[in-house]
N, CA, C, O and CB atoms as a CASP TS submission, in Angstrom:
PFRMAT TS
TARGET T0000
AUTHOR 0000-0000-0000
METHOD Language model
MODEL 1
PARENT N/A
ATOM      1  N   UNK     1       9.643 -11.528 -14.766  1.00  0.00           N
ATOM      2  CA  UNK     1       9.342 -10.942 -13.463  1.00  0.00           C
ATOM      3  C   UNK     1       8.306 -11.811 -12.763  1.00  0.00           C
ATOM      4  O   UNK     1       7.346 -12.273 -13.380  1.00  0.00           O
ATOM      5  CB  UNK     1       8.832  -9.475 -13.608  1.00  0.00           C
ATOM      6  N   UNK     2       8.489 -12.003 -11.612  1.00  0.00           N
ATOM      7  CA  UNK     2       7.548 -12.942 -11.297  1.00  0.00           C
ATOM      8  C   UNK     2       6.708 -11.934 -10.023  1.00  0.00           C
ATOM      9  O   UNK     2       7.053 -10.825  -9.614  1.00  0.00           O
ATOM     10  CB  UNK     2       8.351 -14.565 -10.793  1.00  0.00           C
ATOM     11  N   UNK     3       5.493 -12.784  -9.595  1.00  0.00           N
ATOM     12  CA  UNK     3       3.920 -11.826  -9.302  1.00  0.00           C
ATOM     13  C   UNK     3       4.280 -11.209  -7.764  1.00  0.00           C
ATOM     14  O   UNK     3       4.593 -11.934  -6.819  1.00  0.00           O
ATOM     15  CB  UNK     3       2.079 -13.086  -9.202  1.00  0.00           C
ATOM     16  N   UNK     4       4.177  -9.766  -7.695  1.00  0.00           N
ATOM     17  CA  UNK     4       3.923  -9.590  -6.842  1.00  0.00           C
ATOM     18  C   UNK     4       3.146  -9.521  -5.606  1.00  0.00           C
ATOM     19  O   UNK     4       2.445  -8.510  -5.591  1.00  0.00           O
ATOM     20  CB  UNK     4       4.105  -9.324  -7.096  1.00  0.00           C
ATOM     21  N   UNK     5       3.031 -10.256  -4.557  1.00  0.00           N
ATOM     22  CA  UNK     5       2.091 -10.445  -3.440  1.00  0.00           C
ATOM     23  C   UNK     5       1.969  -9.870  -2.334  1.00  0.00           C
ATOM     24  O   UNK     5       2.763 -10.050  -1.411  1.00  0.00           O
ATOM     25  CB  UNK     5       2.120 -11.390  -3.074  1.00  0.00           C
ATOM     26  N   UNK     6       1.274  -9.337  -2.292  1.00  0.00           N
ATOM     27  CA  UNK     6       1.471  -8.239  -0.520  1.00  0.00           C
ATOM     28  C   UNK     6       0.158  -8.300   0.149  1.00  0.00           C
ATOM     29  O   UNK     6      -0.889  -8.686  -0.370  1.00  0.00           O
ATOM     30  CB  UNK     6       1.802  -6.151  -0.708  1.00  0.00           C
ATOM     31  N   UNK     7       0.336  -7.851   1.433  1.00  0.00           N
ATOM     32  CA  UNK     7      -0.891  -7.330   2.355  1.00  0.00           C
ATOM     33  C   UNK     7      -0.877  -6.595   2.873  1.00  0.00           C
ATOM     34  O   UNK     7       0.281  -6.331   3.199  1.00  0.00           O
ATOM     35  CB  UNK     7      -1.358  -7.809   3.130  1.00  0.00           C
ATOM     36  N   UNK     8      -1.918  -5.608   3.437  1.00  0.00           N
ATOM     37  CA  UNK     8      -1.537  -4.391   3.594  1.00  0.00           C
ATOM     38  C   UNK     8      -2.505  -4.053   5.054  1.00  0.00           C
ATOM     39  O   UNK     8      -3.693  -4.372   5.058  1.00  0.00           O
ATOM     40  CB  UNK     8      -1.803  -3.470   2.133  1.00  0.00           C
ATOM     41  N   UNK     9      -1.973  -3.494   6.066  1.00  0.00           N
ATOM     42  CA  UNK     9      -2.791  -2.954   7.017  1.00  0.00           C
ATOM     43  C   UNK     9      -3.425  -1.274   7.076  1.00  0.00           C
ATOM     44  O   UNK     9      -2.963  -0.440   6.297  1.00  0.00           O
ATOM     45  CB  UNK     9      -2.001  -3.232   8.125  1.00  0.00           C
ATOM     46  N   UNK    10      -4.137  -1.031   7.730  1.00  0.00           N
ATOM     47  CA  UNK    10      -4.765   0.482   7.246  1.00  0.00           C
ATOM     48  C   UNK    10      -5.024   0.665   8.684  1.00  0.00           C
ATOM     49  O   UNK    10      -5.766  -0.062   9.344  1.00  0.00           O
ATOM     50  CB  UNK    10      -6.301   0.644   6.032  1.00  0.00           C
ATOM     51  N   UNK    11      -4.146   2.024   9.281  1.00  0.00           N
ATOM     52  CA  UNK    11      -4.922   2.570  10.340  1.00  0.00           C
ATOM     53  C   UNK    11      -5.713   4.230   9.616  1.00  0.00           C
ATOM     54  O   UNK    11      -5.696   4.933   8.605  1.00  0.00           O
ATOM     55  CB  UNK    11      -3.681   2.798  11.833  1.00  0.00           C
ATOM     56  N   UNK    12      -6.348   4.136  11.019  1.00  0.00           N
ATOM     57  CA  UNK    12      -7.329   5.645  10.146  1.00  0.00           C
ATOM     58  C   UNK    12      -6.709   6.595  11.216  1.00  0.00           C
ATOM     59  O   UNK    12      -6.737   6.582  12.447  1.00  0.00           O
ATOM     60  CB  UNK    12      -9.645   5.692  10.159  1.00  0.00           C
ATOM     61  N   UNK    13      -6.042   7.564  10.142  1.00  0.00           N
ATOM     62  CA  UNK    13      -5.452   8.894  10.881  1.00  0.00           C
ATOM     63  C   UNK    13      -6.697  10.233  10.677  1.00  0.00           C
ATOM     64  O   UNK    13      -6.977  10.857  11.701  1.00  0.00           O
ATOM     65  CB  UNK    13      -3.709   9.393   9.984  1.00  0.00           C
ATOM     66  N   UNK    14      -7.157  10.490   9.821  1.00  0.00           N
ATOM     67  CA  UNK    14      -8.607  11.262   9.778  1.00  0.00           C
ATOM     68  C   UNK    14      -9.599  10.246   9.195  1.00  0.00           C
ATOM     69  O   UNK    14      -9.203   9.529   8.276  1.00  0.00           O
ATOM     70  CB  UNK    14      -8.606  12.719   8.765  1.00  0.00           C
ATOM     71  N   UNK    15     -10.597  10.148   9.557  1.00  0.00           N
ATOM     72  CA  UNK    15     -12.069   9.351   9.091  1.00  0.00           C
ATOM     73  C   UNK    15     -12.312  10.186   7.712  1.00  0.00           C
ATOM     74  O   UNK    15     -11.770  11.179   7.227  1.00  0.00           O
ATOM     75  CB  UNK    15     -13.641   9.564  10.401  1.00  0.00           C
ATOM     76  N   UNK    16     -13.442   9.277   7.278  1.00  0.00           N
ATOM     77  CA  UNK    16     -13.822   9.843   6.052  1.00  0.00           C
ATOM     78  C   UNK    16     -14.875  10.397   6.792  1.00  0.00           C
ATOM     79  O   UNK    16     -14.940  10.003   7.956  1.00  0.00           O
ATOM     80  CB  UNK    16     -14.108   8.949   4.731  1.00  0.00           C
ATOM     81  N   UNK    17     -16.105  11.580   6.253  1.00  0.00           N
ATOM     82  CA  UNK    17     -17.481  11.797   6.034  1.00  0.00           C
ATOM     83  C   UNK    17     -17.939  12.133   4.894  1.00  0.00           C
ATOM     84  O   UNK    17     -17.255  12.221   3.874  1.00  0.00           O
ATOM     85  CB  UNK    17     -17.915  12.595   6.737  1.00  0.00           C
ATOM     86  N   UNK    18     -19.113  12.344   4.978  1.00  0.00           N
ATOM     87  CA  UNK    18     -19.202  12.793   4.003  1.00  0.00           C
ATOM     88  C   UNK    18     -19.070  13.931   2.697  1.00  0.00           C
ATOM     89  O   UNK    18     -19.265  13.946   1.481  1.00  0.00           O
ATOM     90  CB  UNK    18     -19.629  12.575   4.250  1.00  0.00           C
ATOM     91  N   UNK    19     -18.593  14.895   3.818  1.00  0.00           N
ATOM     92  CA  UNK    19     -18.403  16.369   3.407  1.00  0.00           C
ATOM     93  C   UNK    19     -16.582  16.190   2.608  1.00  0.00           C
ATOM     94  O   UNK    19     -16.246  16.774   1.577  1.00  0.00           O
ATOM     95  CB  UNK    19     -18.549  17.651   5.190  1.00  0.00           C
ATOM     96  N   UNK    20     -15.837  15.420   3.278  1.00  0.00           N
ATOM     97  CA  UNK    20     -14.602  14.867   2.797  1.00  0.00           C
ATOM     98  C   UNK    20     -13.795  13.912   2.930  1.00  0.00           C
ATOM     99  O   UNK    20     -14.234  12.999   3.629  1.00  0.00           O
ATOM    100  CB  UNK    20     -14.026  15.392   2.879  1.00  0.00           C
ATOM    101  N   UNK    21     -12.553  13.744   2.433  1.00  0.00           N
ATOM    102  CA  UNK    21     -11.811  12.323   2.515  1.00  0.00           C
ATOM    103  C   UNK    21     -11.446  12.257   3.153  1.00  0.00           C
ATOM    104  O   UNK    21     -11.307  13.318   3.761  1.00  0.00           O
ATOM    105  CB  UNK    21     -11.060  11.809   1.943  1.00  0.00           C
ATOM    106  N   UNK    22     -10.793  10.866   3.869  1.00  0.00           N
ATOM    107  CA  UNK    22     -10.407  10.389   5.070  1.00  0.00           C
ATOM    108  C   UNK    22      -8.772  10.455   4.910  1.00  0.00           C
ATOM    109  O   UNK    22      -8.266  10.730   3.822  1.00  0.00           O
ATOM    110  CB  UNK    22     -11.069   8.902   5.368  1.00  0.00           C
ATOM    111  N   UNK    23      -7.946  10.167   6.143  1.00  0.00           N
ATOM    112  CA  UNK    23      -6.692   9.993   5.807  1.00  0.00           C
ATOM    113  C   UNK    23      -5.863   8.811   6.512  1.00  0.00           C
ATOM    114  O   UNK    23      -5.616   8.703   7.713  1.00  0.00           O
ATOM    115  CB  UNK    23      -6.124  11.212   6.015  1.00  0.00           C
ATOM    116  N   UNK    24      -5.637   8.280   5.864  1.00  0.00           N
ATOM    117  CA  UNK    24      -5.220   6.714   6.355  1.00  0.00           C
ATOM    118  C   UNK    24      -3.689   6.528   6.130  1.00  0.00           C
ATOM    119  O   UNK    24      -2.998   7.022   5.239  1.00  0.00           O
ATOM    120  CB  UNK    24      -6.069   5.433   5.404  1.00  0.00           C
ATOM    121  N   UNK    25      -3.292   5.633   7.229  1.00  0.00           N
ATOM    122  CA  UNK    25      -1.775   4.895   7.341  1.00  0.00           C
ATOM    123  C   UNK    25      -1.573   3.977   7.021  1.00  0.00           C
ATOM    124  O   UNK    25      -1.759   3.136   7.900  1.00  0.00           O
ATOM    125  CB  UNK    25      -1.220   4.676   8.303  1.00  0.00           C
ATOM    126  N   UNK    26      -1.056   3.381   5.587  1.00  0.00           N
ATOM    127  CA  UNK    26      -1.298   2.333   5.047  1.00  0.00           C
ATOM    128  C   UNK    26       0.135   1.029   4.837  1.00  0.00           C
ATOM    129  O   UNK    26       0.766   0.953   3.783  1.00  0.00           O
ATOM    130  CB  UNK    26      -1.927   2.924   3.796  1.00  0.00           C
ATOM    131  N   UNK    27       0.271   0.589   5.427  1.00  0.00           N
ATOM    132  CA  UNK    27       1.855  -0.500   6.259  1.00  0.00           C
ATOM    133  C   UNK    27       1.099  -1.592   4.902  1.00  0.00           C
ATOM    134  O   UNK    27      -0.032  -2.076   4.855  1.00  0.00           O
ATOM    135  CB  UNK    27       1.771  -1.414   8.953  1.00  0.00           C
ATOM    136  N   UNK    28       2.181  -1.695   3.975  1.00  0.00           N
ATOM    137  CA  UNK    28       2.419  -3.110   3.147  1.00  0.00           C
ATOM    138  C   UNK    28       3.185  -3.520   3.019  1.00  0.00           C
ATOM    139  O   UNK    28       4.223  -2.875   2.869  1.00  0.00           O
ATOM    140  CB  UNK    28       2.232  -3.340   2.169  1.00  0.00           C
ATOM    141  N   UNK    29       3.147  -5.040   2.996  1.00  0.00           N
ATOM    142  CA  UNK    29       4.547  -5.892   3.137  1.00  0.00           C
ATOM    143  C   UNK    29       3.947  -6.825   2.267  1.00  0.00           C
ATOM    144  O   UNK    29       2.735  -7.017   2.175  1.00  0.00           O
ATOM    145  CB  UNK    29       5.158  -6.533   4.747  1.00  0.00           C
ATOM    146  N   UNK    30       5.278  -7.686   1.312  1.00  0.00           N
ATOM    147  CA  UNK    30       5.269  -7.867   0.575  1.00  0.00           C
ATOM    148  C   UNK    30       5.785  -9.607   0.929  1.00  0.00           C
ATOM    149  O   UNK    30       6.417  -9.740   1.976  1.00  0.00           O
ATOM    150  CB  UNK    30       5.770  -6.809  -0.097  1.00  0.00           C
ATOM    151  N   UNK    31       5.539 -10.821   0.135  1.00  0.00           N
ATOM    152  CA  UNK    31       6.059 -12.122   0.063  1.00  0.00           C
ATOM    153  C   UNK    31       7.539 -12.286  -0.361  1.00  0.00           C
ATOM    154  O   UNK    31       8.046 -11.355  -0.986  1.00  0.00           O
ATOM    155  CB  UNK    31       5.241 -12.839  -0.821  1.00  0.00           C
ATOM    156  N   UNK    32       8.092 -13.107  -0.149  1.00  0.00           N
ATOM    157  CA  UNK    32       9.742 -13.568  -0.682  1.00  0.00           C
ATOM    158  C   UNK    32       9.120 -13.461  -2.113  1.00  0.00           C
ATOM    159  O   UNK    32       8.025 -13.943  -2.401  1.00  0.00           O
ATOM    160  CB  UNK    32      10.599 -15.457  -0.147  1.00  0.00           C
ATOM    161  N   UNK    33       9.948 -12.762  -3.004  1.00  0.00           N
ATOM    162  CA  UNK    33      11.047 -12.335  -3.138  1.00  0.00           C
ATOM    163  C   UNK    33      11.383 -10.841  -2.679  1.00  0.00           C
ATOM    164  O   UNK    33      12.376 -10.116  -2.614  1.00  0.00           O
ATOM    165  CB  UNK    33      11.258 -12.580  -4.337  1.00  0.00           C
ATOM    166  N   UNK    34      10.167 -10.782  -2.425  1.00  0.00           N
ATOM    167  CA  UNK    34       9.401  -8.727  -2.327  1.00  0.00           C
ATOM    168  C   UNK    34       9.376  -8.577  -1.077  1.00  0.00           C
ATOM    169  O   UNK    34       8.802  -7.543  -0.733  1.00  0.00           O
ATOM    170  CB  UNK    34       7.490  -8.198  -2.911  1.00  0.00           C
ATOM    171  N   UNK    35       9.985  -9.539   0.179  1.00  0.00           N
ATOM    172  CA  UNK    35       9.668  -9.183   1.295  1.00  0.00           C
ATOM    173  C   UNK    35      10.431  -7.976   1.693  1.00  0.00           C
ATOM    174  O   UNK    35      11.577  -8.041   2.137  1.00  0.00           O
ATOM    175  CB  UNK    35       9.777 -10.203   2.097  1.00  0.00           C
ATOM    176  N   UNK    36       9.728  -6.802   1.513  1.00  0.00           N
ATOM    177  CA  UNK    36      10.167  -5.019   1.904  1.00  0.00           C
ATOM    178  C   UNK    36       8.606  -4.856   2.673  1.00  0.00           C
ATOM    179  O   UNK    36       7.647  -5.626   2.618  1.00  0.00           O
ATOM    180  CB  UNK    36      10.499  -3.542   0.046  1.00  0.00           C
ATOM    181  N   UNK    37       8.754  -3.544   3.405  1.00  0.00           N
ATOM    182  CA  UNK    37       7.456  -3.133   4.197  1.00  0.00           C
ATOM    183  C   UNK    37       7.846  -1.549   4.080  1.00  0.00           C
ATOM    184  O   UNK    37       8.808  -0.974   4.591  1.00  0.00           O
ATOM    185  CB  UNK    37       7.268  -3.848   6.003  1.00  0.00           C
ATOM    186  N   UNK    38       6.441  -0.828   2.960  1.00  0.00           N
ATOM    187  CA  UNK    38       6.234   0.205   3.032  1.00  0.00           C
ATOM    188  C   UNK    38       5.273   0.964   3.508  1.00  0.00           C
ATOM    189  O   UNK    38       4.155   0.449   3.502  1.00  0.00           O
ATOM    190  CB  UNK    38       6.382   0.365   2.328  1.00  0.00           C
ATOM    191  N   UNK    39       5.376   2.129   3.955  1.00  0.00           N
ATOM    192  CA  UNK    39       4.002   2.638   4.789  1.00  0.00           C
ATOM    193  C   UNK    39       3.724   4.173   3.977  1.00  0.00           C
ATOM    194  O   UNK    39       4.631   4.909   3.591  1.00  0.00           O
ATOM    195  CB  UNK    39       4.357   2.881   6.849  1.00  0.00           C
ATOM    196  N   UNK    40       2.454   4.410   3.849  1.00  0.00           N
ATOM    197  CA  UNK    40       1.899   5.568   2.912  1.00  0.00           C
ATOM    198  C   UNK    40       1.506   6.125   4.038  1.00  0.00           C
ATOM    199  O   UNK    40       1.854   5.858   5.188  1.00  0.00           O
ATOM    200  CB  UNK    40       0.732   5.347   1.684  1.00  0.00           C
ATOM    201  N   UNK    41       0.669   7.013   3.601  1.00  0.00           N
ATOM    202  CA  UNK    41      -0.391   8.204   3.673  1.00  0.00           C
ATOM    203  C   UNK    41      -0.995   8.468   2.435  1.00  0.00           C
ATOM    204  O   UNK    41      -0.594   9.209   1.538  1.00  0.00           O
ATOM    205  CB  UNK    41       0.204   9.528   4.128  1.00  0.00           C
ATOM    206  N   UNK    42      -2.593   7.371   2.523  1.00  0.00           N
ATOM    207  CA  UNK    42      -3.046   8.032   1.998  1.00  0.00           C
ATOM    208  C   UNK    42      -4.476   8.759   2.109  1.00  0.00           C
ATOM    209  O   UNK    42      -5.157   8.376   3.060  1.00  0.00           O
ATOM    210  CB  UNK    42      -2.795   7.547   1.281  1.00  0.00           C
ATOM    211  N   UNK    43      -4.888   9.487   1.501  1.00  0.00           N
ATOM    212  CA  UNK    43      -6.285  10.210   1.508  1.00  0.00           C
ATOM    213  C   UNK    43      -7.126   9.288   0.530  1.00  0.00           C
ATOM    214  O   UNK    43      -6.642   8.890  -0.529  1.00  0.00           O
ATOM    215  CB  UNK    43      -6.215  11.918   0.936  1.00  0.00           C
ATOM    216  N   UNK    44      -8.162   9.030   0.861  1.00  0.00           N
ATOM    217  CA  UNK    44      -9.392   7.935   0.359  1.00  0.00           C
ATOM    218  C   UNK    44     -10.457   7.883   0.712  1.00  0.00           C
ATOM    219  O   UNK    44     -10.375   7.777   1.936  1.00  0.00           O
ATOM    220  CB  UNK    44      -9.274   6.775   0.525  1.00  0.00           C
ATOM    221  N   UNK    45     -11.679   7.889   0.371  1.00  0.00           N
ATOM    222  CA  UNK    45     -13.451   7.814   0.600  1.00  0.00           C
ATOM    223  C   UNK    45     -13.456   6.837   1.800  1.00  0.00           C
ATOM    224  O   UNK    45     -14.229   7.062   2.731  1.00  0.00           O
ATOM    225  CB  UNK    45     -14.534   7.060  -0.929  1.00  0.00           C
ATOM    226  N   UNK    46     -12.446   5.523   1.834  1.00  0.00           N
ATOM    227  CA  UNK    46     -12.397   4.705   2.623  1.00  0.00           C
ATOM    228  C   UNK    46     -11.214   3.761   3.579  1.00  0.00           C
ATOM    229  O   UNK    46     -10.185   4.319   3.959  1.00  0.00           O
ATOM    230  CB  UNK    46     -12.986   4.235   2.018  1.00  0.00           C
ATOM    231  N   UNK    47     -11.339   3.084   3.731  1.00  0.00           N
ATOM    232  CA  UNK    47     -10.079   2.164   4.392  1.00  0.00           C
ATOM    233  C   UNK    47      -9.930   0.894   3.074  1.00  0.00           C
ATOM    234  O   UNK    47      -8.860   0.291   3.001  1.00  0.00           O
ATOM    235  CB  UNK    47     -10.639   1.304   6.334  1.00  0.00           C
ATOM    236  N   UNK    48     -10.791   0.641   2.320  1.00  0.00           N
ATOM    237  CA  UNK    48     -10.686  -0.448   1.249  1.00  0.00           C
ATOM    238  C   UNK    48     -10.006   0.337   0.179  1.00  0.00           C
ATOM    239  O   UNK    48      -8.998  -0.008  -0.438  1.00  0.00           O
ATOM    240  CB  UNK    48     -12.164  -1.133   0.740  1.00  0.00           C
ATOM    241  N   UNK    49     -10.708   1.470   0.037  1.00  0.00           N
ATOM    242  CA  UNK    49      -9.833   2.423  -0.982  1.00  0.00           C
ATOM    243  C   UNK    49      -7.972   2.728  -0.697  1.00  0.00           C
ATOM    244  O   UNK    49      -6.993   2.886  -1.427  1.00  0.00           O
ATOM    245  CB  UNK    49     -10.680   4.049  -0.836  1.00  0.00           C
ATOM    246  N   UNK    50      -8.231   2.691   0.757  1.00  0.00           N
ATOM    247  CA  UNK    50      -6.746   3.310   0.934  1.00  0.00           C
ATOM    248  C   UNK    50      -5.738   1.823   0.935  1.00  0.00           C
ATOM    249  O   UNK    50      -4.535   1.925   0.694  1.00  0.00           O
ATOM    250  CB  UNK    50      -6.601   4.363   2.685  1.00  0.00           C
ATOM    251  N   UNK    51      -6.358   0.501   1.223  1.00  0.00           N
ATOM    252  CA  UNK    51      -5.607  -0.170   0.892  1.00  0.00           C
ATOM    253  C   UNK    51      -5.468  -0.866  -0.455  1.00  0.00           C
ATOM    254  O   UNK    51      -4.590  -1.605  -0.901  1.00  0.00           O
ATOM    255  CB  UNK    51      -5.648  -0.736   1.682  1.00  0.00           C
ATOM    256  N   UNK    52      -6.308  -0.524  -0.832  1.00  0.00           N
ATOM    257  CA  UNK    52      -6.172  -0.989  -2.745  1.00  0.00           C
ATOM    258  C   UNK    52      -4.811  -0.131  -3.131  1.00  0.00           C
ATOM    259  O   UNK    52      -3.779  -0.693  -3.496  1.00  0.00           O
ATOM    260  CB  UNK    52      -7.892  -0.231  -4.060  1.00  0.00           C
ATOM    261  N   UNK    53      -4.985   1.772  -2.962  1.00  0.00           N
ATOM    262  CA  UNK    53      -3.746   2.045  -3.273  1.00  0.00           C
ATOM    263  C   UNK    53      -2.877   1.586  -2.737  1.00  0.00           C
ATOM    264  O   UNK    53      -2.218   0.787  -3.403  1.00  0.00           O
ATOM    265  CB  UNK    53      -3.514   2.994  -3.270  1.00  0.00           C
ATOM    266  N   UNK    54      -2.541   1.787  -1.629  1.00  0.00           N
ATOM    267  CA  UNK    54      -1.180   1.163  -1.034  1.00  0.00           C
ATOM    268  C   UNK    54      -0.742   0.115  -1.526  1.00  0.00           C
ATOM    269  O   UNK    54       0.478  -0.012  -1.628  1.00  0.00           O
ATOM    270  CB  UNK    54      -1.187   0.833   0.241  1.00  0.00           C
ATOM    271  N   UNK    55      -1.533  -0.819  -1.920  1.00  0.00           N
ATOM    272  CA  UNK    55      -1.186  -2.301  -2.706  1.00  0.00           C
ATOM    273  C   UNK    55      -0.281  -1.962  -3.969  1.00  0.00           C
ATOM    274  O   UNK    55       0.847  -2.342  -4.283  1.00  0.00           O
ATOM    275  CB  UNK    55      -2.725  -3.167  -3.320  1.00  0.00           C
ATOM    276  N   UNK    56      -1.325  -0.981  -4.664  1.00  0.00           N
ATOM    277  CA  UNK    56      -1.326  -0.852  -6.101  1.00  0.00           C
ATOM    278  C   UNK    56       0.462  -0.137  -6.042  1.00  0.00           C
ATOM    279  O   UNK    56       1.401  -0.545  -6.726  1.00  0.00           O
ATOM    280  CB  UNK    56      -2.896   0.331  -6.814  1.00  0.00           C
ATOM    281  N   UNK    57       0.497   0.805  -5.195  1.00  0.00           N
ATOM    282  CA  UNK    57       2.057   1.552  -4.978  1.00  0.00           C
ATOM    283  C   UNK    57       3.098   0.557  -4.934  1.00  0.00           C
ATOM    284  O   UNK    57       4.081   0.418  -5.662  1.00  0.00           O
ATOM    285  CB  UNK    57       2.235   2.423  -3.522  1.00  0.00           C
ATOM    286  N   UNK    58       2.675  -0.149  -3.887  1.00  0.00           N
ATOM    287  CA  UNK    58       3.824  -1.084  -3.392  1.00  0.00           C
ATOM    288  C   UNK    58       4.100  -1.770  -4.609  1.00  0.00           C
ATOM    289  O   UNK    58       5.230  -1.843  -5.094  1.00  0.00           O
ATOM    290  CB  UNK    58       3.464  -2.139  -2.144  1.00  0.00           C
ATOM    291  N   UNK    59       2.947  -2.338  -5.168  1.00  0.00           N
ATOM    292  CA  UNK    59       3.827  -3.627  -6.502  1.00  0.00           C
ATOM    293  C   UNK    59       4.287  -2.575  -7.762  1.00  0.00           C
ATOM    294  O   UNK    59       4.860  -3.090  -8.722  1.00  0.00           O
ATOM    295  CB  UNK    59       2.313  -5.215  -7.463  1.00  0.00           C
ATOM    296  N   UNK    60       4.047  -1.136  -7.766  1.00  0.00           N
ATOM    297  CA  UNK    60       4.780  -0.670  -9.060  1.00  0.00           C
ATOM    298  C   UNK    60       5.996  -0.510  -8.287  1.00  0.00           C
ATOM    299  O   UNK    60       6.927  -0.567  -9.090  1.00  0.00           O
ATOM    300  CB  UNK    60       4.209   0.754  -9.951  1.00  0.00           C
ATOM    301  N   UNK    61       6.449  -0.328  -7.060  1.00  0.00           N
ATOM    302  CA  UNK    61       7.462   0.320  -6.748  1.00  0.00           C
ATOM    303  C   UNK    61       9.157  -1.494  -6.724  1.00  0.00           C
ATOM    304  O   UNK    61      10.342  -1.765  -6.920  1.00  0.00           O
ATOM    305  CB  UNK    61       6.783   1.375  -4.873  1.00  0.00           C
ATOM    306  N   UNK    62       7.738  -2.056  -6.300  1.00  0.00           N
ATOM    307  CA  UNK    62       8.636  -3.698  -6.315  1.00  0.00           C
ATOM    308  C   UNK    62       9.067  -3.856  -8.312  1.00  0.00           C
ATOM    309  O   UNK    62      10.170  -4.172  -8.759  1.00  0.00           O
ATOM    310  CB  UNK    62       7.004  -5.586  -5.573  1.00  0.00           C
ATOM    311  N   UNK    63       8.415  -3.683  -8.742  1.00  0.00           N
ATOM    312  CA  UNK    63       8.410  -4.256 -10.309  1.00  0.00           C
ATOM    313  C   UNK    63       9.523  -2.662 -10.803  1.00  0.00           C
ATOM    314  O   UNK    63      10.186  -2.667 -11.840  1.00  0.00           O
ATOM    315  CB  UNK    63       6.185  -4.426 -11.298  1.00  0.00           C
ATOM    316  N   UNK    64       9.511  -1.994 -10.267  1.00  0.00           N
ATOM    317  CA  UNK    64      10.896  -1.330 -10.741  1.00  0.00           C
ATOM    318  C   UNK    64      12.619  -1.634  -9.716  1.00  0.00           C
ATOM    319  O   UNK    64      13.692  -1.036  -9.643  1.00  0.00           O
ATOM    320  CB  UNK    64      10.438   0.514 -10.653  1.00  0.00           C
ATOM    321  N   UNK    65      12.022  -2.896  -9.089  1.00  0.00           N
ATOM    322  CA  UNK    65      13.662  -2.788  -8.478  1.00  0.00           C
ATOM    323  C   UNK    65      14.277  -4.050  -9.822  1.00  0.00           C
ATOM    324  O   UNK    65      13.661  -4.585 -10.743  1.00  0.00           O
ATOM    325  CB  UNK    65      13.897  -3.547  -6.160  1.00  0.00           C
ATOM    326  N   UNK    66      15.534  -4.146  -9.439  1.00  0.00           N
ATOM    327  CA  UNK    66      16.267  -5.133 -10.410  1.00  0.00           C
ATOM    328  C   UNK    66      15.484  -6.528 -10.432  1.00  0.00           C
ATOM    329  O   UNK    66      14.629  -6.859  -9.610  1.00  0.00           O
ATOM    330  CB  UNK    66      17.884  -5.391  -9.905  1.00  0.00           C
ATOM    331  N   UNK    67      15.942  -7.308 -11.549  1.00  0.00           N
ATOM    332  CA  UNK    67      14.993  -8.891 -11.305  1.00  0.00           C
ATOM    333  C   UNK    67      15.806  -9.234 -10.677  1.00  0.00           C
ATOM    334  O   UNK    67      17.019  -9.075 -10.812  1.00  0.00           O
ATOM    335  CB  UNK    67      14.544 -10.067 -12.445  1.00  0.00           C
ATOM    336  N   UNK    68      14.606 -10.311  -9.074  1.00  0.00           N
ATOM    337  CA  UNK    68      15.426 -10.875  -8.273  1.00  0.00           C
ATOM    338  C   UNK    68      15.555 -12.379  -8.363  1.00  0.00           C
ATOM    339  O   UNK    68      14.422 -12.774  -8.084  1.00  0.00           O
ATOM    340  CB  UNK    68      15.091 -10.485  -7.093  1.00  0.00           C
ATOM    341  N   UNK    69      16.202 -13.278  -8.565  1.00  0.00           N
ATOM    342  CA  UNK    69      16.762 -14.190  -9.108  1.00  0.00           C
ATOM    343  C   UNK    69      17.041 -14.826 -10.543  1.00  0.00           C
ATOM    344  O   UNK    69      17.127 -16.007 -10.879  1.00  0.00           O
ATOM    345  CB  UNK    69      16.369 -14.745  -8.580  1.00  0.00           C
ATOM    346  N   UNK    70      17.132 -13.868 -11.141  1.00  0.00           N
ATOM    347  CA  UNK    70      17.330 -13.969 -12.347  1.00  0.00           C
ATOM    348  C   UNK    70      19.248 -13.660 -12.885  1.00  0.00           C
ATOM    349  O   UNK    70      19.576 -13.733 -14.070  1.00  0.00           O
ATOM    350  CB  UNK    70      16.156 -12.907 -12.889  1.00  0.00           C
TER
END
């Protein structure tokens, strides 16, 4: 399997404070061979938080499709 690479943009649909979590729109797209573009929702303390997950989603969700050139 070879490495998955993505980047990910984050808009903020609720802010964080402190009293609770924020809720963010998180658009990742991925390099050849992985070039797909998925978008979350997620809830996170932050915008770094919400794009770490989104990252972290996107490459389990790439590493379960079939191997691509193999």
């Amino acid at each position: 399997m070879s490495q998955v690479l993505a980047s990910a943009i984050v808009d903020v649909i609720r802010p964080a404070t402190p009293q609770r979590i924020g809720n963010f729109r998180v658009e990742v797209w991925g390099k050849e061979p992985y070039d797909y573009v998925r978008i979350y929702e997620i809830m996170a303390k932050n915008d770094t938080i919400a794009a770490q997950e989104g990252i972290r989603r996107f490459v389990a969700e790439m590493e379960q499709l079939p191997a691509v050139g193999e």
